[in-house]
Tab-separated table of C-alpha atoms and ligand atoms in Angstrom:
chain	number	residue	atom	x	y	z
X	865	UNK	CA	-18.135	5.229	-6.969
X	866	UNK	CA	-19.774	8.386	-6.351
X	867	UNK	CA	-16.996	10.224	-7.508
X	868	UNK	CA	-16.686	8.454	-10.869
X	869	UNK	CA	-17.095	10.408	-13.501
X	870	UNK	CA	-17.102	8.248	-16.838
X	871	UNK	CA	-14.343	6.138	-18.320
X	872	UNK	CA	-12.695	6.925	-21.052
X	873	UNK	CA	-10.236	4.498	-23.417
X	874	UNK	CA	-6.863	4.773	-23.142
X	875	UNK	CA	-6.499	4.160	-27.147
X	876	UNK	CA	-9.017	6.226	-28.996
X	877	UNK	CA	-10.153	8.063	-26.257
X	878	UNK	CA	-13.743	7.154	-26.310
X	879	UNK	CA	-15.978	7.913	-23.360
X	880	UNK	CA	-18.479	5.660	-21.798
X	881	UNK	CA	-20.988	6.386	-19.010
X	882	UNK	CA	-20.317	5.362	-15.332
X	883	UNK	CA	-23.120	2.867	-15.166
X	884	UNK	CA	-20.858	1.130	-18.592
X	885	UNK	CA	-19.851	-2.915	-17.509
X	886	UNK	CA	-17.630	-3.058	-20.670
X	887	UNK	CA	-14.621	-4.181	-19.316
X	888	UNK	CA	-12.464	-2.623	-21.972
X	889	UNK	CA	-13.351	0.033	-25.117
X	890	UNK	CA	-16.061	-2.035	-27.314
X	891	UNK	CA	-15.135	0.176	-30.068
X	892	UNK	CA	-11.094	-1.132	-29.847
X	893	UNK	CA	-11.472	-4.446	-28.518
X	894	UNK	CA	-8.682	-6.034	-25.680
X	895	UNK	CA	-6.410	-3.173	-26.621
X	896	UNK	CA	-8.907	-0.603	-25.681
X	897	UNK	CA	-8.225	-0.350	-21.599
X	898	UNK	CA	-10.889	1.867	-20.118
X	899	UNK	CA	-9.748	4.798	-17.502
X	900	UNK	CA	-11.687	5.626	-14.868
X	901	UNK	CA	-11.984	9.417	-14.828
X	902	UNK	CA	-13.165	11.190	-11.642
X	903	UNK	CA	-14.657	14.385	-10.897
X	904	UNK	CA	-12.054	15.701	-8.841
X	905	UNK	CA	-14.271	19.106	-7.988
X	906	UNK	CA	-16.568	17.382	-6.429
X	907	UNK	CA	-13.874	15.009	-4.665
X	908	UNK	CA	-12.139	17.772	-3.456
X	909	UNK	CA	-15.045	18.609	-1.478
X	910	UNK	CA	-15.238	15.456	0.408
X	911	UNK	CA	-11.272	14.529	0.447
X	912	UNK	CA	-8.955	16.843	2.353
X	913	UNK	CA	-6.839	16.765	5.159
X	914	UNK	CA	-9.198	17.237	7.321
X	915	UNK	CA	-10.853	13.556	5.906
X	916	UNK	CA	-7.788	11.671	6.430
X	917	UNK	CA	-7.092	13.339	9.839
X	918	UNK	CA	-10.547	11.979	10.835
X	919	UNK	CA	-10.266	8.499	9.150
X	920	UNK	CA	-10.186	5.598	11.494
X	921	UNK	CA	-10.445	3.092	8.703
X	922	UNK	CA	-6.739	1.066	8.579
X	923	UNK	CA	-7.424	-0.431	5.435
X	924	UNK	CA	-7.316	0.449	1.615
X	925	UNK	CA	-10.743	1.179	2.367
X	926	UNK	CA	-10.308	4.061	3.959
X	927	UNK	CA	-9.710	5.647	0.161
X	928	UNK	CA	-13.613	4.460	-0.893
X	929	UNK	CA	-14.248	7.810	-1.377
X	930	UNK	CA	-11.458	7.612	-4.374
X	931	UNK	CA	-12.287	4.736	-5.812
X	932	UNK	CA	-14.640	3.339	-8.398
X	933	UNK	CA	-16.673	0.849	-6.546
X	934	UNK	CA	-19.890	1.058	-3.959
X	935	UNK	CA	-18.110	-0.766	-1.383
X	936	UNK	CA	-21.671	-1.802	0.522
X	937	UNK	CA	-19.925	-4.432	1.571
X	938	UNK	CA	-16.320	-3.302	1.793
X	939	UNK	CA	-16.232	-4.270	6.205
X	940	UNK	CA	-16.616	-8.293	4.829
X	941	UNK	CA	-13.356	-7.973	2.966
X	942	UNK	CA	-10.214	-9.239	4.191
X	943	UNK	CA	-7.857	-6.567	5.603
X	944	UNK	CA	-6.362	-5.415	2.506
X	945	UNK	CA	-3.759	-2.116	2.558
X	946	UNK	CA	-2.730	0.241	5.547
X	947	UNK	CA	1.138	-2.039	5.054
X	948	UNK	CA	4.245	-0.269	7.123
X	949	UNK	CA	6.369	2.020	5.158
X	950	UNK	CA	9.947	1.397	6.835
X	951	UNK	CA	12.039	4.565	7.230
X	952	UNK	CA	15.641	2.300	6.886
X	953	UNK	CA	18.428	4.648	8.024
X	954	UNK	CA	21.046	1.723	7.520
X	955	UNK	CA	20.283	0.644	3.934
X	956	UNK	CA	19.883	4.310	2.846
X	957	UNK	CA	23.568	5.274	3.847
X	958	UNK	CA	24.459	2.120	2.315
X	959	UNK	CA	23.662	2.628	-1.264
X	960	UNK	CA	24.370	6.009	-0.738
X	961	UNK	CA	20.488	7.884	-0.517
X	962	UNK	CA	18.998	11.115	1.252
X	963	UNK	CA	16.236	8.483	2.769
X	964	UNK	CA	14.961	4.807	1.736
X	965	UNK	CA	11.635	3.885	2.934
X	966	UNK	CA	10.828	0.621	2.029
X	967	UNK	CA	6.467	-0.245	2.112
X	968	UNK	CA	6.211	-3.698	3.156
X	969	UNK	CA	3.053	-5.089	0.942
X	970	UNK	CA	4.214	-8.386	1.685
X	971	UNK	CA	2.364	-8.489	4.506
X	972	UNK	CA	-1.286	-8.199	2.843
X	973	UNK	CA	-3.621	-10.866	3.602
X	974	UNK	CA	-2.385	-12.694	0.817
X	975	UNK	CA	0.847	-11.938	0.876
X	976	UNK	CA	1.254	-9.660	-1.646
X	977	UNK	CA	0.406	-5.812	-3.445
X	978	UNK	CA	-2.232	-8.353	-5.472
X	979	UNK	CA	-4.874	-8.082	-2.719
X	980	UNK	CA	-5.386	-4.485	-3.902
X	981	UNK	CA	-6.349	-5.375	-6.988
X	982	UNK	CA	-8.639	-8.523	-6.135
X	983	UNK	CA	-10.355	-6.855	-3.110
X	984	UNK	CA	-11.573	-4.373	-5.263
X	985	UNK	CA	-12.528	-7.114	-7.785
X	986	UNK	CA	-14.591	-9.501	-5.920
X	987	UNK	CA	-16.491	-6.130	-4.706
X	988	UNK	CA	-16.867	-5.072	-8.322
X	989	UNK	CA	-18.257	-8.648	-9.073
X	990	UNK	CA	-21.061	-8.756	-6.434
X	991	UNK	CA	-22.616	-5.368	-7.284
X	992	UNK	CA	-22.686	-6.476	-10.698
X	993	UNK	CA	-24.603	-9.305	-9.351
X	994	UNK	CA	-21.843	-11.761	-10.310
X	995	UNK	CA	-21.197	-15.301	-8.655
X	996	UNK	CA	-18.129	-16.558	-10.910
X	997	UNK	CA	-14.730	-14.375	-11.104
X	998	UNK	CA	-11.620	-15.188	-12.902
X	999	UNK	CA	-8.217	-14.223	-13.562
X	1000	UNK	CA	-4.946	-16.366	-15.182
X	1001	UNK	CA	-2.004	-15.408	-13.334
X	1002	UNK	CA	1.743	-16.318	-12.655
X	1003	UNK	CA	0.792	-17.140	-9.434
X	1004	UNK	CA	0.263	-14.107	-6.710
X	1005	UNK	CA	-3.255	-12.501	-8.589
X	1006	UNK	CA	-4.537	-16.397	-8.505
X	1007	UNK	CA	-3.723	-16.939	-4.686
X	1008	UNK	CA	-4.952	-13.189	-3.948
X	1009	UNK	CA	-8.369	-13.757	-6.050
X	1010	UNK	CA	-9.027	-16.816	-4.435
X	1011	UNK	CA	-8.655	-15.627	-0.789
X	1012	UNK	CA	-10.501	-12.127	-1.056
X	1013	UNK	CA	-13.477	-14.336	-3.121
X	1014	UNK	CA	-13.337	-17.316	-0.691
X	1015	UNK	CA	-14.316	-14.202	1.859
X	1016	UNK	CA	-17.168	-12.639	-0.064
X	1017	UNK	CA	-18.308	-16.377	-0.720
X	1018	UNK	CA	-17.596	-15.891	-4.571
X	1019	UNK	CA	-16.669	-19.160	-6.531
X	1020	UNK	CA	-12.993	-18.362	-8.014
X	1021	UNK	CA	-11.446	-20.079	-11.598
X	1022	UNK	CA	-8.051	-19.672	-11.766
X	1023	UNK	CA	-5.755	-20.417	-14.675
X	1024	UNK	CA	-1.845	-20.594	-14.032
X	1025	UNK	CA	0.988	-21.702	-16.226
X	1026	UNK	CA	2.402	-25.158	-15.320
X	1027	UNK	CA	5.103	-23.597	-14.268
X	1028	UNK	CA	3.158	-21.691	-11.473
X	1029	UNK	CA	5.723	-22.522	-8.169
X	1030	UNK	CA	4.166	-24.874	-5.841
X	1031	UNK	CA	3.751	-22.894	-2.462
X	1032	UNK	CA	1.324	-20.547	-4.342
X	1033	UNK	CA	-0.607	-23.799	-6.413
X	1034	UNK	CA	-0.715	-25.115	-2.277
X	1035	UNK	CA	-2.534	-21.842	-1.274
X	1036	UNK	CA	-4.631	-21.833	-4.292
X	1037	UNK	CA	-5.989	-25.059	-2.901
X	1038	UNK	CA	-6.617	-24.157	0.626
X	1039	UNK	CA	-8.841	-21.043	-0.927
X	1040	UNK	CA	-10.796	-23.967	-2.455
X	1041	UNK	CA	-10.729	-22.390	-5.703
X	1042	UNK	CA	-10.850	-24.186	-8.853
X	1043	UNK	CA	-7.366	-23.825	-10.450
X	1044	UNK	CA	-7.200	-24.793	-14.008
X	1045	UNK	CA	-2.909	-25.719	-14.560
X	1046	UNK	CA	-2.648	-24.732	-18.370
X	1047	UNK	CA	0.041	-26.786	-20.495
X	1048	UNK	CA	2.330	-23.399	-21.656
X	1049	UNK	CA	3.288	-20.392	-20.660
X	1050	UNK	CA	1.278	-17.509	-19.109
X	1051	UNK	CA	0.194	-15.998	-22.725
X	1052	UNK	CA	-1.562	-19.759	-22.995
X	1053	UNK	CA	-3.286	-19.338	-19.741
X	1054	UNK	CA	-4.533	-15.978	-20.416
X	1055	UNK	CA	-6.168	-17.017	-23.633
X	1056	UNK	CA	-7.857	-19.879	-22.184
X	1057	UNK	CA	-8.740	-17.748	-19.309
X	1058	UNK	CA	-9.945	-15.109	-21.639
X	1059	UNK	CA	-12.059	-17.997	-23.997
X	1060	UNK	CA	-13.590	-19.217	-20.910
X	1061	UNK	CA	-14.530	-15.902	-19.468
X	1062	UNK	CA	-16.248	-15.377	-22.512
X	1063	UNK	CA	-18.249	-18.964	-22.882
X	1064	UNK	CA	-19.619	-18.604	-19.686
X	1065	UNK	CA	-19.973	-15.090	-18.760
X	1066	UNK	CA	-17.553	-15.174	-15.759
X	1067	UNK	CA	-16.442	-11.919	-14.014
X	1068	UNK	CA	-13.291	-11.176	-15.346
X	1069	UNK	CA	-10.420	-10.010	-13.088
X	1070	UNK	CA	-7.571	-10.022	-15.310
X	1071	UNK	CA	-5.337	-7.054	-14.000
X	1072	UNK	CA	-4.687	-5.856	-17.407
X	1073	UNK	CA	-7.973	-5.792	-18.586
X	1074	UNK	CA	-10.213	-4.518	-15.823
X	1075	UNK	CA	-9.866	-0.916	-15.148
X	1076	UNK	CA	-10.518	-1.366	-11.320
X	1077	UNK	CA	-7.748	-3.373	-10.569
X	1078	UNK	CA	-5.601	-0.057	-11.262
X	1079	UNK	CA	-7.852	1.532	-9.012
X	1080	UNK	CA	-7.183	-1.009	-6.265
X	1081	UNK	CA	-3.672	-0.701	-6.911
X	1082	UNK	CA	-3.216	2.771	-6.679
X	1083	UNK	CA	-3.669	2.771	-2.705
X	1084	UNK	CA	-0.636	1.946	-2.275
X	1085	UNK	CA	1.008	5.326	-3.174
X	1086	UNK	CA	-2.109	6.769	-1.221
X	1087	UNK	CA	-0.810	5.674	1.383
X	1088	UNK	CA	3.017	6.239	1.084
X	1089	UNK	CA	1.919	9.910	0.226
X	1090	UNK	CA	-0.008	9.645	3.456
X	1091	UNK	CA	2.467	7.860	5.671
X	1092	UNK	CA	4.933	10.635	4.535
X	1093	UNK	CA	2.293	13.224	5.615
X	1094	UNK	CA	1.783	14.085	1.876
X	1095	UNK	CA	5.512	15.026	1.655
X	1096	UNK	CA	6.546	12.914	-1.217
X	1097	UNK	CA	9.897	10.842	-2.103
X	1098	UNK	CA	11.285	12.127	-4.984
X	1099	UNK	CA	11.533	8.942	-6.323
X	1100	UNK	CA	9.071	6.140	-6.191
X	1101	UNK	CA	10.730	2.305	-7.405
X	1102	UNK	CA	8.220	-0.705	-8.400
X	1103	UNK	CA	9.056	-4.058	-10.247
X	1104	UNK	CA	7.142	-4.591	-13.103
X	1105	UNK	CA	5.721	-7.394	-15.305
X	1106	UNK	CA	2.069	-6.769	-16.810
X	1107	UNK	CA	2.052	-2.808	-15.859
X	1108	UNK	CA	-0.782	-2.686	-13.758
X	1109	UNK	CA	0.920	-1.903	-10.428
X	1110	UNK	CA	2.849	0.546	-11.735
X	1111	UNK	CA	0.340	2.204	-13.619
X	1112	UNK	CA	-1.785	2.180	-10.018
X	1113	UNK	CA	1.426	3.417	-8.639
X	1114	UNK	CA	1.351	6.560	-10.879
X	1115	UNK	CA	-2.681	6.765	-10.455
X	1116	UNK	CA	-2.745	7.301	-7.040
X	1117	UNK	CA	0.076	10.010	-6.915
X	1118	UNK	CA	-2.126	11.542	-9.841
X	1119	UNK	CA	-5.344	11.827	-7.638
X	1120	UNK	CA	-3.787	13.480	-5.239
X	1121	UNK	CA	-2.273	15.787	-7.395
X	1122	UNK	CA	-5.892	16.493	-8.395
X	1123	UNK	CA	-7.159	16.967	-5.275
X	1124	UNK	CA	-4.216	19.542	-3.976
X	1125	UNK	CA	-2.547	17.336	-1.426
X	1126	UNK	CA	0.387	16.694	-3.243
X	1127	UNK	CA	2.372	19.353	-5.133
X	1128	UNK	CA	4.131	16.817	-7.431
X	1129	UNK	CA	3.791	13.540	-8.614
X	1130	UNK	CA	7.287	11.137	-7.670
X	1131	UNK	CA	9.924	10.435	-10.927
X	1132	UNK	CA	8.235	6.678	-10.781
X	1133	UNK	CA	11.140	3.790	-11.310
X	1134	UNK	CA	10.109	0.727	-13.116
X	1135	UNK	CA	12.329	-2.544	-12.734
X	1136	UNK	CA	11.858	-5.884	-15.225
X	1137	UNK	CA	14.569	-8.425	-14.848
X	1138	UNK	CA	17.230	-8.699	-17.619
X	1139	UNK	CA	15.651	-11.789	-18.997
X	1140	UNK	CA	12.526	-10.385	-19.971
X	1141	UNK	CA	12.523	-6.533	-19.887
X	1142	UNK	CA	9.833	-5.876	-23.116
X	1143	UNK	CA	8.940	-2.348	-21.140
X	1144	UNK	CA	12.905	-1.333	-21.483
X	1145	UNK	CA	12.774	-2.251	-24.812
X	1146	UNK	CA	9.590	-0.632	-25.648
X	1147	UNK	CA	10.422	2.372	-23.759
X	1148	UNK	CA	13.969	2.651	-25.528
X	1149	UNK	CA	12.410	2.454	-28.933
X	1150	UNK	CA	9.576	5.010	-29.243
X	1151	UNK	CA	7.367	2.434	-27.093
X	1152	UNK	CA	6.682	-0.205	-29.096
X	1153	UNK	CA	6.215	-3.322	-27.708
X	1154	UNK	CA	7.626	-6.599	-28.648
X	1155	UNK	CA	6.948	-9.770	-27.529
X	1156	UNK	CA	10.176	-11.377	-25.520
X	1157	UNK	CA	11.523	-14.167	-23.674
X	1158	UNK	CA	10.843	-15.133	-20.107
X	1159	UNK	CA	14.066	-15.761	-18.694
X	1160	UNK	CA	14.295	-14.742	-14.976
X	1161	UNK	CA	13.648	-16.810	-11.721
X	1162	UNK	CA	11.596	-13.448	-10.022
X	1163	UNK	CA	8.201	-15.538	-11.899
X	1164	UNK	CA	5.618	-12.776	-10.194
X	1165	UNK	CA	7.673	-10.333	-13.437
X	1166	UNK	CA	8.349	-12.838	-15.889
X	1167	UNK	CA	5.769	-11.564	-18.637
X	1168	UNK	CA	6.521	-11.347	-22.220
X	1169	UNK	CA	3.935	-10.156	-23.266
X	1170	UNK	CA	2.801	-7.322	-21.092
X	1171	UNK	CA	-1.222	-6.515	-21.264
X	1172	UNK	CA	-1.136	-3.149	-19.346
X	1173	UNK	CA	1.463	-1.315	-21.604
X	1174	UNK	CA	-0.265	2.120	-21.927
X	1175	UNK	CA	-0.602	2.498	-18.601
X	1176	UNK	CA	2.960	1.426	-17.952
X	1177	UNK	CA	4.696	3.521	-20.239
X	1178	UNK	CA	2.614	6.531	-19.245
X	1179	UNK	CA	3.615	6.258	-15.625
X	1180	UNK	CA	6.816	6.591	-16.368
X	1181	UNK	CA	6.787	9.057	-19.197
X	1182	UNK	CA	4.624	11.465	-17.180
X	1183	UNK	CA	6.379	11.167	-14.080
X	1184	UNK	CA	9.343	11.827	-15.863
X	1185	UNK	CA	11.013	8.323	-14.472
X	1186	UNK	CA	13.289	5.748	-15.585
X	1187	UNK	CA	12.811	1.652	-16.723
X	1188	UNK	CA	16.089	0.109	-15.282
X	1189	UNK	CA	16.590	-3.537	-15.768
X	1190	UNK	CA	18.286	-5.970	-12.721
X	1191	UNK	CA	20.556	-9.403	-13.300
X	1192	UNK	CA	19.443	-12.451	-11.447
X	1193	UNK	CA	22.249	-12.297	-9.423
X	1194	UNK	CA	21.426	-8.666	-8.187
X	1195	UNK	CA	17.996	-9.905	-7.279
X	1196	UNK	CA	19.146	-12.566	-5.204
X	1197	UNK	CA	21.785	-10.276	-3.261
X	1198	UNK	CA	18.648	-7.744	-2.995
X	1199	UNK	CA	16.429	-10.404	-1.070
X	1200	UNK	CA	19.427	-10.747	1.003
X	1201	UNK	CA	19.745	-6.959	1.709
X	1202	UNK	CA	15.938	-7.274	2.642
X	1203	UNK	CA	16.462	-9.971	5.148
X	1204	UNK	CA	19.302	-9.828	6.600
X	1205	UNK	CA	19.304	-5.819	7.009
X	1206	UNK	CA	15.530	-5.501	7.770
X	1207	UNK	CA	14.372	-8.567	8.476
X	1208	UNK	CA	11.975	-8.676	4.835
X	1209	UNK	CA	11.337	-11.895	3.450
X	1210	UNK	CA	10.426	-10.981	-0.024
X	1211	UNK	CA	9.915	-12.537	-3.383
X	1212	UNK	CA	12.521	-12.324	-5.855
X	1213	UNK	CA	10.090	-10.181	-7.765
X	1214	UNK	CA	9.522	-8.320	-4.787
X	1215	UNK	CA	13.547	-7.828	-4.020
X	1216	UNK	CA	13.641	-6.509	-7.806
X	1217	UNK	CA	12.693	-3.026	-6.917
X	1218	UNK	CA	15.260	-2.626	-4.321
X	1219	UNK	CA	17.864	-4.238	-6.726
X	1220	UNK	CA	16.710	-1.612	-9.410
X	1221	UNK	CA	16.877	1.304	-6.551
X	1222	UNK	CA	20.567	-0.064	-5.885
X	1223	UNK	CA	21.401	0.210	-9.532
X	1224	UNK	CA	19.673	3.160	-10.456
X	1225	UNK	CA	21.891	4.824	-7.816
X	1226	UNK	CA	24.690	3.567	-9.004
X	1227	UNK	CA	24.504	4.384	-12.113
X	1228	UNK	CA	23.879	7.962	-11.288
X	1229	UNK	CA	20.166	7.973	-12.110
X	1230	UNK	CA	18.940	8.317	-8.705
X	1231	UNK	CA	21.067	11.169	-6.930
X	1232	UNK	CA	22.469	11.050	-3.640
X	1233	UNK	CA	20.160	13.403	-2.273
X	1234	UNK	CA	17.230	11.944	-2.895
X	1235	UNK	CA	14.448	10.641	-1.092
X	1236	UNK	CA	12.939	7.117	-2.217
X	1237	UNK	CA	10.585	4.496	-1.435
X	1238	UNK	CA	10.642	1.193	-2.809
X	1239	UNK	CA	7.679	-1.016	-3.139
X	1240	UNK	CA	8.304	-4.119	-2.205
X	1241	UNK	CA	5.438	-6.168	-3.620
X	1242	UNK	CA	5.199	-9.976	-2.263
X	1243	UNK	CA	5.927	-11.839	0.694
X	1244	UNK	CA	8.985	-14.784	0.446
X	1245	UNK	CA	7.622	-17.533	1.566
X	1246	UNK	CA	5.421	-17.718	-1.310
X	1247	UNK	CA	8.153	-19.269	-3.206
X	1248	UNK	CA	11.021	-20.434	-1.160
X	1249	UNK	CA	12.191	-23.079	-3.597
X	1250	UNK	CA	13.624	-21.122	-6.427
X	1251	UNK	CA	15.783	-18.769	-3.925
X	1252	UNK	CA	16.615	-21.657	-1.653
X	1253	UNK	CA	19.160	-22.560	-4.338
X	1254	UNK	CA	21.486	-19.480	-4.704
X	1255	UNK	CA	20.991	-18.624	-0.752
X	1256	UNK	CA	23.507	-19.781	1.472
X	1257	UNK	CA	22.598	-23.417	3.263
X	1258	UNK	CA	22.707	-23.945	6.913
X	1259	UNK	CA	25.720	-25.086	8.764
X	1260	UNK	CA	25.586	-28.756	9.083
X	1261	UNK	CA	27.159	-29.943	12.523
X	1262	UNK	CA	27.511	-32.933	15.157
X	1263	UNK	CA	25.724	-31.627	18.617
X	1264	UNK	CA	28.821	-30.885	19.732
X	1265	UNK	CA	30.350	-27.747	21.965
X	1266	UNK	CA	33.530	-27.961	20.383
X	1267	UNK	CA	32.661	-27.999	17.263
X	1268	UNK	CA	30.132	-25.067	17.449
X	1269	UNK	CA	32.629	-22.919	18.632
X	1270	UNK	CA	35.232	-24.130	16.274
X	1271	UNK	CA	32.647	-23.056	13.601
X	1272	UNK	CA	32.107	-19.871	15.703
X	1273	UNK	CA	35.262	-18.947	15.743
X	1274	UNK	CA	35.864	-19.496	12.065
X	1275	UNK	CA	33.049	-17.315	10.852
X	1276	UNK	CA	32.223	-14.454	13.540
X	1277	UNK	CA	35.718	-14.590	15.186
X	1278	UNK	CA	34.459	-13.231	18.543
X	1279	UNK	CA	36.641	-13.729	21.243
X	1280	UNK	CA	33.460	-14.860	23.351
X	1281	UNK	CA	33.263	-18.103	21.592
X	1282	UNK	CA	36.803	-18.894	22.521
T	952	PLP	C1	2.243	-8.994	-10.038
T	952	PLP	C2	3.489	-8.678	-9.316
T	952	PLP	C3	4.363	-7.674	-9.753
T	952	PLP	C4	4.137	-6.847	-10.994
T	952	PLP	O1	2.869	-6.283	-11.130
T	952	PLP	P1	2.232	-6.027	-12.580
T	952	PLP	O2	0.954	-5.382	-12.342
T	952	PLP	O3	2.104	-7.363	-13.240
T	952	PLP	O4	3.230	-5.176	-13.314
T	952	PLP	C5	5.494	-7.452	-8.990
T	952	PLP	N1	5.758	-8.173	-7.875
T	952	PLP	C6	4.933	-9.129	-7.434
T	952	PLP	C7	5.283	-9.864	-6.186
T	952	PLP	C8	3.786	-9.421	-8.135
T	952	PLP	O5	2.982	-10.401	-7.695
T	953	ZN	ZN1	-11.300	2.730	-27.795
């Protein structure tokens, strides 16, 4: 926080003091997302090389000093950030790449790139003296908010569209928060959300809205940029649904460009699934947005009606990136690729980023000498059911010798099962 220098809104530009709770511009309304703008001279005095060298913190944390929160009480919080960033050697000579890293954020507390957002929230929250948070969510910012408040003993109200998959509604419960399962889609669950955040004066942690979640979100390229020892991928790749990850993806490289550890920001990829790609769209027609369908099983991306579109489209257009778009079908053989070459369970809307690496490559838009990390977002088991379907089922067999190796025989055709 002590680095914040004002916010500013990303419409009509309007400035508001640091000490400002408005949420988003009051002049604009929704539409009006606040920035938060830092003073990166006097950052640079405190973050250098030398800071991160010293460091011991293994957790988002460890960035406090570039992000806009206190953080008093950032050592109760689960253990949010500091995920692996895989160097794969065998994937990136498959689809053809200088170097593939993959950052696992599946493995968050959580289980997924969402616990950036809501660790930072719940913090937000109690220093503004807040007991109540809320968010609506397809499922992944619910769970995420419930856990990191559950551990800073804030109550959490969650709204989720009915069709919200069931292993997330489970871990919704075991937070003990109170989940609200709105009849519609996820535009109906953010207006109630919004109406009832309103009414009763709730804190509100909608990722779109709430400037901080970008904030939270941007650690993760902190820390690619630092796991790569500030030498930078040229490209960065990141599924997409509302914006806000990417537009935290983009924030973070910015920073550092501020502060002189990085000499350029990463061309940043953004993937939305065939069935509901408004960003494409937008993007392809002088970035207008219009509302669309939500026709893909990777639910965590399935938003037609993004909130964080600024943001979004920025991070591309000043990283000089790309919005690629992914079939079904290529998701599904992605989450494959993640499994069963480096043992990755993810998402579907976590396998979408390596599908949309895949396809960028192929169709010439990443080069072959490039360097690239993909983001892979959420863990799989948060939604087993709707993969479980187009994944191959197990062998069913009698407990018998001969028939194993009959089977054996058939599909590994080793001579050691003879
Ligand atoms: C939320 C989410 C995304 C997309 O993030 P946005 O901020 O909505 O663009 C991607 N993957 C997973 C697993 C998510 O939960
Ligand atoms: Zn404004």
């Amino acid at each position: 926080m002590e680095h914040v220098s004002h916010y500013a809104c990303t419409l009509c530009g309007a400035a508001y003091e640091k000490t400002s709770t408005h949420l988003t511009c009051p002049a604009c309304g929704e539409k009006g997302i606040l920035d938060v703008i830092y003073d990166y001279d006097t950052m640079r005095k405190q973050v250098d090389a030398a800071y991160f060298d010293s460091c011991t913190e293994r957790s988002m944390w460890r960035y406090l000093p570039l992000m806009s929160v206190s953080g008093d009480r950032a050592g109760e919080s689960l253990a949010v950030g500091w995920t692996p960033l895989y160097d794969s050697l065998r994937l990136a000579g498959e689809i053809d790449v200088a170097k593939l890293y993959l950052k696992d954020d599946g493995v968050n507390p959580t289980g997924s790139l969402k616990d950036r957002a809501s660790a930072i929230a719940v913090l937000k929250a109690d220093e503004e003296g807040h007991r109540n948070i809320a968010c609506s969510s397809t499922g992944n910012a619910a769970s995420s908010l419930a856990g990191n408040a559950a551990r800073l003993g804030l109550e959490a109200f969650i709204f989720v569209p009915e069709r919200a998959p069931s292993g997330k509604l489970t871990q919704l419960a075991a937070y003990g928060a109170e989940v609200i399962s709105v009849e519609g889609d996820y535009k109906d669950a953010f207006n109630l959300s919004k109406a009832a955040i309103e009414t009763f004066g709730w804190y509100n942690r909608n990722a779109a809205i709430n400037p901080h979640m970008v904030e939270g979100k941007k650690t993760v390229a902190l820390e690619i940029a630092e796991q790569l020892a500030f030498d930078v991928p040229d490209y960065v790749v990141v599924s997409v649904g509302d914006g806000c990850t990417i537009g935290g993806v983009y924030k973070g490289f910015y920073d550092l460009l501020q502060l002189g550890l990085i000499e350029r920001i990463p061309r940043i990829v953004g993937v939305q699934a065939e069935g509901c790609r408004p960003f494409v769209d937008a993007a392809a027609c002088g970035g207008e947005l219009i509302e669309c369908e939500e026709r893909t099983l990777a639910d965590s991306i399935a938003v037609g009606i993004p909130r964080n579109p600024k943001k979004a489209l920025r991070a591309v257009r000043e990283s000089d990136g790309e919005w690629v778009t992914v079939t079904d079908e290529e998701i599904i053989q992605a989450m494959q690729t993640l499994g069963a070459r480096e043992g990755i369970f993810a998402e579907p809307a976590a396998a979408a980023s390596l599908a949309g690496a895949i396809r960028a490559r192929r169709d010439g838009v990443i080069d072959k000498a490039a360097r690239i990390a993909v983001i892979v977002t959420g863990n799989g088991l948060k939604d087993p059911d709707t993969a479980k379907t187009k994944l191959p089922p197990p062998t069913k067999l009698p407990p018998d010798l001969d028939a194993l190796k009959a089977h054996l025989k058939h599909t590994h055709d080793k001579e050691d099962t003879e």
